[in-house]
Short mmCIF file of C-alpha atoms in Angstrom, two decimals:
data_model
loop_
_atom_site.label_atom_id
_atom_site.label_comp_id
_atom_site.label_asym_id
_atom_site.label_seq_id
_atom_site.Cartn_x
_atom_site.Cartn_y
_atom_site.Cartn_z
CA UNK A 1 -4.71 13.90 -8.58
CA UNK A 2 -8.23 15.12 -8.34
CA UNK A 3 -9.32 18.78 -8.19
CA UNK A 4 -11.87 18.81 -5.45
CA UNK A 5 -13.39 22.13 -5.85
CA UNK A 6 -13.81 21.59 -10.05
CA UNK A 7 -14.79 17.54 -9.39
CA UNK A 8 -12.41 16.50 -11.92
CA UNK A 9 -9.04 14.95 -12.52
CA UNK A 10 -6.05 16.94 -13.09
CA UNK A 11 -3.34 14.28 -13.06
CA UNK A 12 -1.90 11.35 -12.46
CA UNK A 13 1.28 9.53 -11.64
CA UNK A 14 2.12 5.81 -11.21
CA UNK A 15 2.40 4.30 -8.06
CA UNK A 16 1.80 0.80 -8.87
CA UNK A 17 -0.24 -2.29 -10.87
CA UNK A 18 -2.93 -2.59 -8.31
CA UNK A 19 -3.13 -0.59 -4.82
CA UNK A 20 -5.34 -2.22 -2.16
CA UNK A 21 -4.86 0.39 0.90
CA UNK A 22 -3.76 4.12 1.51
CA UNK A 23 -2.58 5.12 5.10
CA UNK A 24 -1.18 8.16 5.61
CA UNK A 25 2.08 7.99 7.55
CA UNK A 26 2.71 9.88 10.45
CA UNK A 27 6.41 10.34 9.90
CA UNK A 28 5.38 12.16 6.77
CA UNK A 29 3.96 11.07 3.43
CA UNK A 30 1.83 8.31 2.08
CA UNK A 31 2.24 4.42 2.94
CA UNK A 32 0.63 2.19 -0.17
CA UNK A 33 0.62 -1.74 -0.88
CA UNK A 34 0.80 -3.17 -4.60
CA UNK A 35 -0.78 -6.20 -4.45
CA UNK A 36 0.57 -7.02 -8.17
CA UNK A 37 3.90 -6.32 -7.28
CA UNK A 38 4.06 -7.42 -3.44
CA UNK A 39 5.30 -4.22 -2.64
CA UNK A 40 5.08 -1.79 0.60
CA UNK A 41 5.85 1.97 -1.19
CA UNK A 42 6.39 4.97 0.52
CA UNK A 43 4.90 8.12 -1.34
CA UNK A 44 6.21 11.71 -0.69
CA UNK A 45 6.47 15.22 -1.75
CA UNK A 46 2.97 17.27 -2.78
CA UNK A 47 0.25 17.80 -4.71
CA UNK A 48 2.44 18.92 -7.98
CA UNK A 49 5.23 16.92 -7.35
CA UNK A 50 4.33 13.13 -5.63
CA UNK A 51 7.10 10.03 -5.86
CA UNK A 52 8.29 6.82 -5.02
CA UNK A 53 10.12 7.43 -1.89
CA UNK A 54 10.75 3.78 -1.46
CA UNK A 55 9.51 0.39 -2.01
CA UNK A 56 9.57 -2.77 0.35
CA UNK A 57 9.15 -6.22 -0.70
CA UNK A 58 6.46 -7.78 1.64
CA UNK A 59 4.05 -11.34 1.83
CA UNK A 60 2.23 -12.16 -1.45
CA UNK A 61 -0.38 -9.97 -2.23
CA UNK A 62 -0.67 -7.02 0.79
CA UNK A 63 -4.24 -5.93 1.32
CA UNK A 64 -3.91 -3.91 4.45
CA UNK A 65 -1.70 -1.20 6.35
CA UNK A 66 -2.19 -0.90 10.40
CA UNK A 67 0.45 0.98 12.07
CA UNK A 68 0.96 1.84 15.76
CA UNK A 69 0.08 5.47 16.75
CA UNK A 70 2.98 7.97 18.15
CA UNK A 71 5.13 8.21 14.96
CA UNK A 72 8.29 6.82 16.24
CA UNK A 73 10.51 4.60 13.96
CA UNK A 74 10.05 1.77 16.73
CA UNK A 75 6.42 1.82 16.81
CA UNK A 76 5.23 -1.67 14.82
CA UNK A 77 3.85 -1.53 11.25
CA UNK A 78 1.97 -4.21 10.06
CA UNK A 79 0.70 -4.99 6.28
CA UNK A 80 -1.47 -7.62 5.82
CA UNK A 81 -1.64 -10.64 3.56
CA UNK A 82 -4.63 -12.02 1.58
CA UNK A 83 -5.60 -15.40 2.80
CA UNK A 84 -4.63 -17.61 -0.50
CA UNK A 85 -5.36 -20.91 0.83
CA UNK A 86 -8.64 -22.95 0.07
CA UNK A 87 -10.56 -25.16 2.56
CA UNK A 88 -11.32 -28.01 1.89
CA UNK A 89 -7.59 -28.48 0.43
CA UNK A 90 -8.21 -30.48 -2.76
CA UNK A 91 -7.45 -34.23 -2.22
#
């Protein structure tokens, strides 16, 4: 957590091994992907008080969040994957 007014860090909590994208969600809280752990996670509460809400197994290595505006639980969410493959393919 980062004190904005003093420039400096006040805190910190762990939300994963390596975060690739921040969205804020607009049912409430904070969407992240771990692209260590292949993980979706759902961040909630406040300033003094953040958590795991939930995590989501997803595709290898999530680099991206894009979700549909309006907020409703059946608008699409999308997370996407790094491209792994190599071209050429070895022969």
């Amino acid at each position: 957590m980062v004190d904005i007014a003093a420039r400096q860090v006040v805190g910190e909590i762990e939300i994963g091994e390596h975060l690739s994208d921040l969205v804020s969600s607009p049912l409430g809280g904070l969407l992240t992907t771990d692209e260590a752990r292949h993980e979706l996670v759902l961040i909630e509460g406040d300033a003094a008080a953040l958590k795991n809400r939930q995590r989501l197994a997803v595709p290898a290595f999530p680099v991206s969040i894009a979700l549909a505006p309006g907020g409703r639980r059946s608008d699409a969410r999308r997370v996407g994957e790094e491209w792994t493959y190599r071209w050429p393919p070895d022969r």
